Amino acid sequence: MRVLTLDDFDLRGKTVFLRVDMNCPIDPDTMEIMGTRRIEEVVETLKALPESKVVVASHQGRVGNKDYTGMDKHAEVLQKMMNQEIKYVEDVIGKSAQDAIRGLGDGEILLLDNLRLCAEENYEFTPENAADTIMVKRLYKLFDLCVLDSFPSAHRSHPSIIGFPQMLPACAGRVAEREVRNLDEIMTVAKAPHVIVLGGSKIPDRIEAIKMLIQNKRADHILLTGLIGNVFMRAQARIKSPLGIKREDEVVAKAHALIGEYPDIFATPVDVAIDKDGERVEMDVREMGKGDCILDLGPKTIEYYSKLISGAGTVFISGPAGKFESKNFEYGTRELLKAVANSMATTIVSGGHLTTALKQEGLAGRINHVSTAGGALVLYLTGKKLPMISALEEAARRI
Ligand code: 3PG
């Protein structure tokens, strides 16, 4: 590995900036955290820093989206998991945050508020410009070391990820270390055909990643599910009504161009499940009426996708196949995961919903690598060097 780890430093008494990714699914009605898997992962790195003064920093959601919240609930969850007080400050770079950091004693942990409260954290920067942000300039002098552990946001060039390592010694935390080591190993043995099963909702990101996966010869079949599947079905004119998503015309046009350019790569659902008066109703895509909302795959699609998965050399699955959080519509996600676990291929499973389902099904041990990262992992598989990894490599070179 070309990056430094916690084992390379004497951490006793040091003040550590620990960038993690506790971005969790949030119930839009209650604003409660729905899955705590990413918070659980932070525990391992915190346990490796028992004698340091640790400042934990994360984003949650995106400005303007329903899941954009403060980090108070995360602090409560982390406190229970650590069985130790987690100090929390409703501030990121202001005086209260700075005073709280200065006031930490050895072995104490402080969680800052949502990093995206700071406007700069919502933009992409070059490493030099990231180091020149107010966030980094105000805070870096308070720290001895920067630990980057936010693998799910390793594809973002935000100041907290690529700015601090310009100004401080930097290393990977336990989560990032494990992800990079496992993935590097897997990529050296990955065999064709490469089958990518892609769901999820960050559509513009997904479309870009799909293009790169194909161009870099990392995808022989792309089996589409969830909202990204709907976008491609709309591009095929198989869904007649608008989907009502952001930048719809633009993403549908891009999907249309990709299908035209690579006609043999994409598989889209042939049948689906919708909700009729609280019941699951399965139907052929051609039978769908206006206003019918796709909430899961149908059995023919599951069989068709499972066959392609069983013939794969490498399978990567990311994002749920439907509305997994609803009992009536979790079937497709669970069945595809079983197909992945039963295949002889090298397998990678990514994203919070899928890791939860794997655990519930007792299948996690049959998967080569399970990651809580979504978009970052897809980009990693395209062969693109992720900004967080570049920052860590550069920091290792400097030392
Ligand atoms: C994720 O969940 O993919 C990461 O936390 C990154 O979030 P973002 O796409 O809002 O930057």
PDB file of C-alpha atoms in Angstrom, residues 198 202-216 228 232 247 250-251 254-255 258 378-379 382 384:
ATOM      1  CA  LEU A 198     -26.590  -0.929 -10.622  1.00  0.00           C
ATOM      2  CA  LYS A 202     -27.703   9.816  -7.689  1.00  0.00           C
ATOM      3  CA  ILE A 203     -28.452   9.693 -11.409  1.00  0.00           C
ATOM      4  CA  PRO A 204     -25.988  12.193 -12.958  1.00  0.00           C
ATOM      5  CA  ASP A 205     -23.130  10.551 -11.001  1.00  0.00           C
ATOM      6  CA  ARG A 206     -24.300   7.090 -12.059  1.00  0.00           C
ATOM      7  CA  ILE A 207     -24.488   8.004 -15.760  1.00  0.00           C
ATOM      8  CA  GLU A 208     -20.918   9.347 -15.747  1.00  0.00           C
ATOM      9  CA  ALA A 209     -19.676   6.248 -13.936  1.00  0.00           C
ATOM     10  CA  ILE A 210     -21.454   3.921 -16.395  1.00  0.00           C
ATOM     11  CA  LYS A 211     -19.740   5.646 -19.305  1.00  0.00           C
ATOM     12  CA  MET A 212     -16.323   5.281 -17.691  1.00  0.00           C
ATOM     13  CA  LEU A 213     -16.904   1.651 -16.708  1.00  0.00           C
ATOM     14  CA  ILE A 214     -17.654   0.766 -20.324  1.00  0.00           C
ATOM     15  CA  GLN A 215     -14.871   2.872 -21.820  1.00  0.00           C
ATOM     16  CA  ASN A 216     -12.322   1.378 -19.403  1.00  0.00           C
ATOM     17  CA  ILE A 228     -31.359   4.485 -12.797  1.00  0.00           C
ATOM     18  CA  PHE A 232     -32.903   3.923 -19.078  1.00  0.00           C
ATOM     19  CA  ARG A 247     -32.474  17.288 -14.710  1.00  0.00           C
ATOM     20  CA  GLU A 250     -30.616  15.810 -19.683  1.00  0.00           C
ATOM     21  CA  VAL A 251     -30.086  12.423 -17.985  1.00  0.00           C
ATOM     22  CA  LYS A 254     -27.501  10.800 -21.942  1.00  0.00           C
ATOM     23  CA  ALA A 255     -28.960   7.345 -21.253  1.00  0.00           C
ATOM     24  CA  LEU A 258     -25.303   5.370 -24.189  1.00  0.00           C
ATOM     25  CA  VAL A 378     -18.241   2.658  -8.596  1.00  0.00           C
ATOM     26  CA  LEU A 379     -15.679   5.282  -9.585  1.00  0.00           C
ATOM     27  CA  THR A 382     -13.690   2.509 -13.396  1.00  0.00           C
ATOM     28  CA  LYS A 384     -10.125   6.401 -11.746  1.00  0.00           C
TER      29      LYS A 384
END
